[in-house]
Amino acid sequence: MTAQIETHEFQAEARQLLQLMVHSIYSNKDIFLRELISNASDALDKLRLESFRDKGLDGIDIDDLHIDLEADRAARTLTVRDNGIGMSRDEVVGLIGTIAKSGTGELIEKLRAARKAEGGDGATGELIGQFGVGFYSAFMVADTVTLVTRRAGSSEATRWSSDGTGTYTVETVTGEDVPVGTSVTLHLKPEDLDDQLHDYTSEPVLREIVRRYSDFVTWPIRLRTEKTEDGTTTHEWETINSRKALWARPKDEVSEEEYREFYKHISHDWLDPLRTVSVRAEGTFEYQALLFLPSRAPMDLYYRDAKRGVQLYVKRVFIMDNCEALVPDYLRFVKGVVDAQDLSLNVSREILQQDRHIQLMRRRLVKKVLGAVKEMMTDDRGRYDTFWSEFGRVVKEGLVEDPDNRKAILDISSFASTRSADELTTLRDYVERAKDDQDHIYYLTGASRSVVENSPHMEAFRANGLEVLVLTDPIDEFWVEQVGEYEGKTFQSIAKGQVDLKTGDGDEPGSEKVDESSFDGVREWLAETLSDHVKEVRLSHRLTTSPACLVGDTFDIPPALAKMYQQAGQEVPVAKRILELNPDHALVTGLRDAHEAGADTAALAETAEVVYGMALLAEGSELPDPQRFTTLLANRLAGSL
């Protein structure tokens, strides 16, 4: 017996996504079966794991877990069925009826842009895969999709159905006639080879798709076959996948295509990985791992609640998805599986955090991943550049989080610098280009490259041909404060401390040598006038064209870093900084002369505030009182006319 059927509308964004999928011209529609099989495989893994934890599932048979494919040529239907964990009614509505995922609006815009730019070709499918909504790919080949599911431990089942046009129906089905698990029935569209829409009721077509995309799935995929002998037609179930775990097979027995399809199976990505990392450890603690470096960053890479980590198996038995204990957070984009031989099947996430073997595996996996990136850097620069553009910002988090591997991370890192507007540089290359008497690796942090390059702090370094790293990622504010040196050269911010740059003649940058003592009076007056903002006023050795800049003492917290701490709710003391004056600039010399001549003190004080405000703006900082600054500036300009 069934309860009353309820009709619901898809979320607005889900409806738009469905329309784009149904009407998109995606060249490889066969992918739908891989996605449904992957979902079924996940359900079987979850039931196997849940049976170890929940004694209430003792009556559930886990000795014959499988995925069935059943085609009906007459009705033109294809059913993908599993006897896995199943879903409750609430899970069906939450996971199938809606797309409750952050960033869906951005996905819609990218889908539209891809269709407009490429006529709806492969890029559409790539974006769909990125958001893990593979179930919806069924609507590329089906007019109507019906799902019937019953969760393990429940006596009620749920039927969900939709034609993908904007609404779906949900009803509760009671009775023991519905087995535990999930079946998805596709009412197929007519075959259309011009549109790459194959006959998905054909046994050869189904066998080929499974062989190509899902041969490695550890659970048996059974196809209901039809045989006719002597006028008698019989049906039987035939397992059509090899079920061989790729990570347990020697590398020379696995093709690159098999690795690529396995990656897509576990990641739900539609692009090939950049690199495959195979690990095999033997001895007192044995394990195998098969890891992949994706070719693009997922949309949720920086979301706090995003799933991260690799799959953990014990003796080829699935234990958990997203095992965070096996990879550090700064490698959260790594996908793959780890299969340990000597762990307990009842291992929990809490136990994993403390397990000595897990820690040893983690250290080995990190070294293998960093080593693979270094190999790309040397052997395949194009792939490395793609990797760094997608994940470099995340990898640099390891410079703060993982001191043990800090040197290895620095070795694979690339940075923008003043040497080239287009090409990044490694630290090793920077050190090799440095002048013989240069003891530092100079850098400057800022919100953007243009802000950094136009900073007054750059002037003397540019004049002397000294290369400066241009660091614009938020994480750069943190790691440069903690990383002391590289290859014997210390990291030095050009916006902190004293700078003593000499030319070949021993002179400091500037057109003429100046009598610094002639500025003593105006410096003391400025220090007193601006005492609420600065702790000292001194002449600069780093300016050539700007009138003034602000610098911090060597161990001061940079303003940008202090602001980040404050935004995170942490109050940190912000020290006053030092105002440096360019003794060759007409504004500074004019201010000195006016002060010596006893000019209007109030007007000079306003000029002093303008100079301070200009120094803030030049480095990209915010003015404490923008309205007052514009008023003072207008007054000074009016007085000069």
XYZ file of C-alpha atoms in Angstrom:
641
model
C 0.000 0.000 0.000
C 1.184 3.529 -0.710
C 0.684 6.858 0.943
C -0.625 9.895 -0.893
C 1.677 11.145 -3.631
C 3.196 14.559 -2.977
C 4.376 16.849 -5.771
C 7.229 19.272 -5.132
C 9.013 21.873 -7.196
C 12.747 21.809 -7.646
C 14.711 24.693 -6.221
C 15.068 27.484 -8.768
C 18.767 26.788 -9.248
C 18.185 23.027 -9.455
C 15.536 23.596 -12.129
C 17.947 25.708 -14.185
C 20.651 23.071 -13.811
C 18.298 20.310 -14.941
C 17.267 22.259 -18.016
C 20.881 22.866 -18.949
C 21.723 19.189 -18.529
C 18.695 17.865 -20.412
C 19.256 20.168 -23.370
C 23.045 20.349 -23.387
C 24.882 18.701 -26.265
C 27.387 16.717 -24.226
C 29.409 14.461 -26.505
C 29.762 11.523 -24.088
C 26.370 10.666 -22.632
C 27.629 7.180 -21.643
C 29.011 8.815 -18.501
C 25.558 8.626 -16.853
C 26.035 4.899 -16.186
C 29.393 5.412 -14.529
C 27.831 7.984 -12.198
C 24.922 5.718 -11.225
C 27.258 2.762 -10.662
C 29.524 4.960 -8.527
C 26.554 5.996 -6.387
C 25.528 2.339 -6.031
C 29.083 1.345 -5.085
C 29.144 4.053 -2.415
C 25.851 2.693 -1.000
C 27.322 -0.818 -0.746
C 30.454 0.520 0.966
C 28.327 2.387 3.486
C 26.173 -0.650 4.307
C 29.256 -2.814 4.815
C 30.716 -0.222 7.170
C 27.429 0.431 8.986
C 26.976 -3.282 9.648
C 30.142 -3.244 11.758
C 28.900 -0.318 13.833
C 25.151 -0.878 14.171
C 24.161 -4.206 15.725
C 20.574 -3.428 14.749
C 21.512 -4.395 11.207
C 22.429 -7.980 12.122
C 19.562 -9.252 9.979
C 20.921 -7.601 6.853
C 22.795 -9.934 4.497
C 26.130 -8.366 3.579
C 27.633 -11.502 2.052
C 26.020 -10.948 -1.330
C 26.325 -7.229 -1.995
C 26.119 -6.390 -5.671
C 24.985 -3.952 -8.374
C 22.468 -5.137 -10.949
C 21.818 -3.767 -14.429
C 18.516 -4.830 -15.970
C 17.358 -3.653 -19.382
C 13.876 -4.058 -20.888
C 13.999 -3.624 -24.656
C 10.210 -3.620 -25.073
C 9.584 -0.976 -22.414
C 12.871 0.829 -23.225
C 13.924 1.016 -19.601
C 17.216 0.486 -17.823
C 17.317 -0.200 -14.079
C 20.438 0.183 -11.939
C 19.839 -1.573 -8.624
C 21.937 -2.097 -5.509
C 21.302 -3.763 -2.155
C 23.262 -1.157 -0.253
C 22.437 1.219 2.616
C 19.405 2.828 0.926
C 17.857 6.189 1.840
C 15.095 7.474 4.079
C 12.379 9.765 2.780
C 14.099 12.821 4.245
C 17.381 11.821 2.613
C 15.661 11.401 -0.741
C 14.154 14.883 -0.583
C 17.362 16.408 0.754
C 19.828 14.667 -1.560
C 17.827 14.000 -4.718
C 14.974 16.499 -4.764
C 17.153 19.534 -4.170
C 20.685 20.666 -4.856
C 21.657 21.926 -1.435
C 25.251 22.710 -2.315
C 27.159 25.936 -1.870
C 28.128 27.655 -5.080
C 25.303 26.311 -7.261
C 24.543 29.814 -8.539
C 28.133 30.179 -9.678
C 27.854 26.792 -11.377
C 24.799 27.946 -13.334
C 26.635 31.016 -14.599
C 29.637 28.943 -15.658
C 27.392 26.453 -17.418
C 25.742 29.255 -19.343
C 29.094 30.791 -20.223
C 30.400 27.411 -21.373
C 27.356 26.829 -23.568
C 27.571 30.311 -25.058
C 31.289 30.057 -25.763
C 31.465 26.429 -26.864
C 27.976 25.582 -28.038
C 27.363 23.373 -25.007
C 30.236 20.981 -25.651
C 32.357 19.122 -23.076
C 32.897 22.025 -20.662
C 29.281 21.702 -19.520
C 29.784 18.144 -18.403
C 33.039 19.016 -16.683
C 31.312 21.564 -14.483
C 28.497 19.185 -13.650
C 30.977 16.574 -12.506
C 32.749 19.160 -10.380
C 29.672 19.659 -8.230
C 29.073 15.958 -7.629
C 25.512 15.937 -9.007
C 26.076 12.855 -11.142
C 22.569 11.509 -10.473
C 21.148 14.275 -12.650
C 23.203 13.062 -15.610
C 20.502 10.375 -16.003
C 18.248 13.025 -17.554
C 20.651 13.298 -20.491
C 19.472 9.861 -21.659
C 16.051 9.461 -20.014
C 12.688 11.210 -20.329
C 11.654 10.081 -16.854
C 13.653 8.788 -13.892
C 12.095 6.776 -11.057
C 13.958 5.948 -7.867
C 12.755 3.452 -5.251
C 14.769 3.122 -2.070
C 14.525 1.593 1.379
C 17.022 2.329 4.116
C 18.608 -0.543 6.021
C 16.780 -0.970 9.326
C 13.566 0.694 8.088
C 10.284 -0.955 7.087
C 9.262 1.927 4.835
C 10.448 2.693 1.335
C 10.271 5.860 -0.764
C 9.499 6.313 -4.440
C 10.787 9.452 -6.199
C 9.993 10.297 -9.814
C 10.543 13.209 -12.185
C 10.713 14.067 -15.860
C 13.290 16.756 -15.135
C 11.076 19.660 -16.193
C 10.629 21.359 -12.832
C 8.719 19.093 -10.440
C 9.149 15.713 -8.779
C 6.851 13.400 -6.852
C 7.555 11.600 -3.596
C 5.519 8.853 -1.959
C 6.073 6.508 0.948
C 5.783 2.809 0.135
C 5.104 0.403 2.993
C 5.467 -3.345 3.028
C 8.320 -5.810 2.945
C 8.013 -6.312 -0.832
C 10.578 -3.530 -1.384
C 14.093 -4.824 -0.626
C 16.730 -2.818 1.202
C 18.752 -0.718 -1.213
C 18.073 1.578 -4.148
C 16.879 1.033 -7.695
C 16.988 3.755 -10.347
C 14.850 3.130 -13.432
C 15.460 5.217 -16.541
C 12.737 5.501 -19.169
C 15.144 5.938 -22.042
C 14.981 8.410 -24.888
C 15.000 6.987 -28.420
C 18.368 6.002 -29.828
C 19.990 8.886 -31.719
C 23.529 8.166 -32.899
C 23.900 11.656 -34.360
C 23.464 12.965 -30.819
C 25.748 10.239 -29.390
C 22.679 8.716 -27.697
C 23.205 4.966 -27.818
C 20.822 2.080 -27.231
C 21.263 1.554 -23.508
C 19.101 -1.586 -23.539
C 21.745 -3.336 -25.649
C 23.902 -5.875 -23.813
C 27.063 -5.105 -25.849
C 26.666 -1.362 -25.201
C 26.259 -1.892 -21.445
C 29.198 -4.309 -21.292
C 31.456 -1.857 -23.096
C 30.506 1.084 -20.841
C 31.136 -0.969 -17.700
C 34.432 -2.287 -19.056
C 35.600 1.210 -19.919
C 34.542 3.085 -16.803
C 33.704 0.714 -13.943
C 35.689 -2.489 -14.449
C 37.690 -1.828 -11.257
C 34.659 -1.428 -8.939
C 35.231 -3.942 -6.131
C 31.578 -5.027 -5.987
C 30.192 -7.386 -8.656
C 28.271 -5.575 -11.395
C 25.770 -8.081 -12.722
C 23.988 -7.821 -16.044
C 20.731 -9.669 -16.639
C 21.418 -11.475 -19.901
C 19.077 -13.210 -22.285
C 19.956 -16.419 -24.094
C 17.899 -18.408 -26.580
C 18.687 -22.048 -27.284
C 16.472 -24.494 -29.161
C 13.652 -22.000 -29.145
C 13.825 -21.562 -25.380
C 14.701 -18.149 -23.899
C 16.402 -18.041 -20.509
C 17.660 -15.206 -18.316
C 20.603 -15.248 -15.958
C 22.820 -12.815 -14.068
C 26.386 -12.453 -15.303
C 29.146 -10.501 -13.551
C 30.698 -8.228 -16.173
C 33.447 -6.399 -14.245
C 36.835 -7.818 -13.241
C 36.646 -6.334 -9.686
C 40.417 -5.970 -9.549
C 41.578 -3.228 -7.181
C 43.918 -1.057 -9.232
C 45.984 -0.070 -6.216
C 46.805 -3.746 -5.542
C 47.972 -4.445 -9.095
C 51.563 -3.874 -10.314
C 51.952 -0.584 -12.172
C 53.072 -2.312 -15.359
C 49.765 -4.195 -15.458
C 47.597 -1.063 -15.327
C 47.113 1.268 -18.268
C 46.968 5.034 -18.008
C 43.383 4.896 -19.223
C 42.447 2.600 -16.319
C 44.068 5.012 -13.860
C 42.214 7.951 -15.400
C 38.841 6.224 -15.235
C 39.452 5.099 -11.655
C 40.228 8.693 -10.698
C 36.999 9.888 -12.279
C 35.104 7.151 -10.465
C 36.284 8.158 -6.999
C 36.396 11.925 -7.552
C 33.355 12.461 -9.814
C 35.587 14.749 -11.847
C 35.291 14.871 -15.623
C 38.855 15.880 -16.354
C 41.923 13.643 -16.338
C 44.237 13.978 -13.321
C 47.547 15.778 -13.672
C 49.551 13.069 -11.931
C 49.113 9.563 -10.534
C 51.066 8.663 -7.387
C 51.408 4.975 -6.554
C 52.721 3.876 -3.136
C 53.461 0.355 -1.921
C 54.925 -0.286 1.539
C 55.988 -3.752 2.654
C 57.459 -5.064 5.872
C 56.120 -4.849 9.403
C 53.262 -2.586 8.292
C 51.940 -3.110 4.788
C 49.740 -0.819 2.762
C 49.111 0.331 -0.790
C 47.981 3.756 -1.919
C 46.873 5.203 -5.218
C 46.702 8.997 -5.141
C 45.857 11.570 -7.795
C 46.616 15.259 -8.281
C 43.566 16.865 -9.956
C 43.954 19.218 -12.882
C 41.650 21.857 -11.391
C 40.590 23.067 -7.983
C 37.097 22.110 -6.765
C 34.698 24.974 -6.132
C 34.594 24.176 -2.403
C 38.385 24.130 -1.920
C 38.240 27.007 0.570
C 34.921 26.099 2.245
C 35.358 25.181 5.879
C 32.771 22.366 5.730
C 34.000 20.879 2.438
C 34.738 17.151 2.405
C 38.430 16.372 2.247
C 40.759 13.423 2.531
C 41.181 10.092 0.758
C 39.280 6.820 0.992
C 40.513 4.300 3.571
C 40.292 0.543 3.028
C 41.468 -2.286 5.271
C 42.280 -5.467 3.327
C 40.154 -4.132 0.451
C 37.194 -3.541 2.778
C 35.931 0.036 2.605
C 36.245 1.757 5.998
C 35.579 5.443 5.427
C 35.413 8.176 2.854
C 37.280 11.469 3.297
C 39.819 10.182 5.817
C 41.384 13.451 6.933
C 43.994 11.719 9.119
C 45.883 10.450 6.066
C 46.613 13.784 4.382
C 47.262 17.216 5.906
C 44.837 20.029 5.279
C 47.132 21.770 2.824
C 46.903 18.683 0.561
C 43.121 18.437 0.885
C 42.699 18.441 -2.885
C 44.468 15.053 -3.237
C 42.119 12.228 -4.232
C 42.693 8.498 -3.994
C 42.574 5.384 -1.850
C 44.768 3.907 0.858
C 44.469 0.196 1.657
C 46.101 -0.916 4.928
C 46.601 -4.552 5.857
C 46.956 -4.339 9.637
C 44.283 -1.918 10.856
C 41.112 -2.918 12.673
C 37.864 -2.897 10.708
C 36.301 -1.021 13.631
C 38.750 1.858 13.471
C 37.194 5.292 14.107
C 38.236 8.783 13.106
C 39.256 9.486 16.720
C 41.457 6.394 16.856
C 43.029 7.271 13.513
C 44.211 10.614 14.859
C 46.327 8.806 17.477
C 47.360 5.664 15.591
C 51.135 5.409 15.113
C 50.811 3.500 11.854
C 48.482 6.122 10.441
C 50.994 8.826 11.295
C 53.758 6.887 9.522
C 51.540 6.429 6.472
C 50.646 10.114 6.483
C 54.302 11.190 6.515
C 55.133 8.809 3.667
C 52.158 9.924 1.570
C 53.031 13.595 2.041
C 56.606 13.009 0.901
C 55.390 11.059 -2.139
C 52.952 13.802 -3.154
C 55.506 16.592 -2.712
C 58.038 14.476 -4.589
C 55.574 14.000 -7.457
C 55.080 17.766 -7.699
C 58.842 18.279 -7.760
C 59.140 15.743 -10.581
C 56.481 17.634 -12.542
C 58.398 20.837 -11.938
C 61.447 19.285 -13.599
C 59.957 16.951 -16.197
C 56.663 18.541 -17.226
C 56.663 22.266 -16.584
C 53.311 22.790 -18.289
C 51.531 20.405 -15.912
C 53.381 21.901 -12.957
C 52.291 25.418 -13.941
C 48.678 24.195 -14.109
C 49.038 22.554 -10.703
C 50.535 25.638 -9.081
C 47.968 28.026 -10.536
C 45.167 25.820 -9.147
C 46.636 24.706 -5.809
C 49.702 26.829 -5.018
C 47.817 29.051 -2.615
C 46.687 25.983 -0.652
C 50.079 24.258 -0.717
C 51.677 27.354 0.841
C 49.476 26.794 3.905
C 51.842 23.901 4.632
C 54.671 26.364 5.254
C 52.779 27.310 8.417
C 51.152 23.972 9.274
C 53.960 21.515 8.502
C 57.410 22.685 9.663
C 58.867 19.192 9.053
C 58.251 19.490 5.314
C 58.830 23.229 5.027
C 62.019 22.861 2.953
C 60.305 20.449 0.537
C 57.369 22.830 0.126
C 59.679 25.783 -0.504
C 61.461 23.715 -3.156
C 58.229 23.181 -5.136
C 56.859 26.696 -4.667
C 56.822 29.415 -7.306
C 56.381 33.128 -6.801
C 55.788 36.253 -8.805
C 58.699 38.664 -8.754
C 59.812 41.947 -10.230
C 62.038 40.069 -12.686
C 59.101 39.201 -14.967
C 55.500 40.300 -15.243
C 54.440 36.927 -16.670
C 56.736 34.178 -15.415
C 56.975 32.886 -11.857
C 60.282 32.102 -10.216
C 61.436 29.417 -7.815
C 63.430 30.342 -4.735
C 66.396 28.369 -6.034
C 66.426 30.430 -9.238
C 66.082 33.633 -7.202
C 69.088 32.697 -5.062
C 71.179 31.824 -8.118
C 70.428 35.233 -9.665
C 71.104 37.187 -6.463
C 74.137 39.453 -6.275
C 77.226 38.023 -4.607
C 76.966 40.300 -1.577
C 73.183 39.917 -1.210
C 72.306 38.226 2.102
C 68.501 38.429 1.836
C 65.582 37.244 -0.236
C 63.616 40.458 -0.562
C 59.832 40.421 -0.670
C 56.827 42.694 -0.342
C 53.255 41.647 0.425
C 50.177 43.422 -0.854
C 46.619 43.078 -2.106
C 47.610 42.843 -5.772
C 50.623 42.918 -8.049
C 49.901 46.476 -9.135
C 49.747 47.654 -5.521
C 53.050 45.975 -4.722
C 54.860 47.124 -7.852
C 53.738 50.723 -7.377
C 54.654 50.797 -3.708
C 57.204 53.457 -2.711
C 59.169 50.704 -0.963
C 60.109 49.324 -4.366
C 61.826 52.448 -5.678
C 65.387 51.976 -4.482
C 65.303 48.217 -5.190
C 64.174 48.902 -8.733
C 66.854 51.563 -9.158
C 69.514 49.116 -7.972
C 68.273 46.182 -10.057
C 67.425 44.055 -7.026
C 64.753 41.389 -7.514
C 61.807 41.435 -5.085
C 59.221 38.685 -4.612
C 55.669 39.937 -5.159
C 53.466 38.142 -2.605
C 49.727 38.770 -2.954
C 48.011 35.690 -1.436
C 46.564 36.128 2.081
C 48.588 33.143 3.321
C 51.789 34.963 2.329
C 51.296 37.331 5.253
C 51.607 34.329 7.595
C 54.315 32.091 6.221
C 56.927 34.781 5.543
C 56.778 35.657 9.226
C 57.633 32.064 10.180
C 60.040 30.882 7.481
C 63.453 32.177 8.444
C 65.677 31.426 5.476
C 66.254 29.476 2.303
C 69.654 28.261 1.125
C 71.391 30.488 3.651
C 69.571 33.692 2.688
C 67.054 35.212 5.097
C 63.660 36.486 4.039
C 63.489 40.262 4.381
C 60.442 42.460 3.917
C 61.403 45.667 2.140
C 58.683 47.414 4.152
C 60.334 46.673 7.506
C 63.528 47.714 9.244
C 66.374 49.863 7.960
C 67.426 49.560 4.324
C 70.984 50.411 3.400
C 71.342 50.075 -0.367
C 74.558 51.372 -1.842
C 75.411 52.075 -5.443
C 78.688 51.026 -6.979
C 80.284 54.306 -5.826
C 79.186 53.767 -2.270
C 76.522 56.474 -2.524
C 72.910 55.987 -1.634
C 70.195 56.249 -4.302
C 69.320 59.788 -5.164
C 70.455 62.592 -7.366
C 72.696 64.378 -4.860
C 74.201 63.693 -1.453
C 72.273 65.698 1.127
C 73.052 67.230 4.461
C 70.880 65.016 6.629
C 71.378 67.249 9.672
C 69.436 70.009 7.891
C 66.286 67.923 8.299
C 66.637 67.424 12.062
C 64.272 70.253 12.939
C 61.439 69.282 10.600
C 61.799 65.596 11.577
C 61.379 66.390 15.263
C 58.421 68.647 14.522
C 56.744 66.013 12.315
C 57.268 63.313 14.958
C 55.501 65.511 17.512
C 52.724 66.616 15.116
C 51.981 63.043 13.977
C 52.631 61.388 17.325
C 49.156 59.789 17.304
C 50.063 57.912 14.120
C 53.834 57.332 13.985
C 56.518 56.562 16.522
C 59.447 58.038 14.602
C 60.290 60.163 11.570
C 63.546 59.524 9.734
C 65.154 60.044 6.346
C 64.764 57.219 3.861
C 67.349 55.202 1.962
C 64.671 53.314 -0.009
C 62.828 56.170 -1.787
C 63.786 57.730 -5.093
C 60.589 59.381 -6.426
C 57.930 59.305 -3.657
C 57.950 61.876 -0.855
C 57.353 59.453 2.029
C 56.541 55.883 3.057
C 55.651 53.979 6.194
C 57.803 51.112 7.479
C 57.678 48.832 10.473
C 60.389 47.707 12.813
C 61.897 44.302 12.084
C 59.660 42.356 14.468
C 56.448 44.373 14.128
C 53.274 42.636 12.947
C 52.451 43.876 9.432
C 49.213 45.902 9.264
C 47.591 43.475 6.804
C 48.324 40.522 9.096
C 47.019 42.390 12.125
C 43.820 43.144 10.209
C 43.375 39.431 9.395
C 43.718 38.525 13.053
C 41.170 41.172 13.998
C 38.700 39.918 11.389
C 39.096 36.453 12.905
C 38.157 37.844 16.320
C 41.687 37.964 17.714
C 42.797 41.272 19.138
C 46.483 41.957 18.514
C 48.464 45.051 19.428
C 49.191 47.178 16.356
C 52.429 49.105 16.811
C 52.889 52.578 15.415
C 55.163 52.636 12.419
C 57.980 54.819 11.193
C 57.487 57.610 8.645
C 60.417 57.793 6.243
C 61.019 60.964 4.206
C 62.717 61.290 0.852
C 65.231 64.136 1.299
C 65.439 64.618 -2.484
C 61.733 65.218 -2.982
C 60.517 68.804 -3.495
C 57.591 68.340 -1.096
C 59.928 67.277 1.729
C 62.496 69.980 1.108
C 59.695 72.548 0.796
C 58.250 71.377 4.100
C 61.681 71.722 5.698
C 62.206 75.219 4.316
C 58.733 76.374 5.351
C 59.270 75.037 8.871
C 62.639 76.789 9.157
C 61.072 80.030 7.889
C 58.433 79.913 10.646
C 55.458 79.456 8.317
C 51.848 79.124 9.514
C 51.997 76.216 11.971
C 48.355 75.192 11.406
C 48.805 75.039 7.628
C 52.034 73.056 8.002
C 50.285 70.606 10.342
C 47.650 70.008 7.673
C 50.408 69.369 5.138
C 52.000 66.896 7.554
C 48.688 64.972 7.758
C 48.452 64.966 3.958
C 51.967 63.507 3.691
C 51.043 60.775 6.173
C 47.801 60.023 4.293
C 49.669 59.847 0.983
C 52.073 57.301 2.497
C 49.114 55.154 3.591
C 47.461 55.291 0.185
C 50.713 54.538 -1.631
C 51.087 51.207 0.173
C 47.421 50.279 -0.305
C 46.316 50.852 3.285
C 43.051 52.456 4.387
C 42.870 56.042 5.590
C 41.700 56.431 9.204
C 39.448 59.351 8.168
C 38.980 59.616 4.361
C 36.695 62.656 4.614
C 39.230 64.648 6.642
C 42.014 63.688 4.247
C 40.098 64.896 1.179
C 39.254 68.150 2.956
C 42.888 68.766 3.913
C 44.064 67.903 0.424
C 41.520 70.264 -1.146
C 42.626 73.065 1.186
C 46.317 72.547 0.353
C 45.614 72.471 -3.384
C 43.474 75.589 -3.187
C 46.234 77.381 -1.301
C 48.765 76.572 -4.015
C 46.690 78.211 -6.789
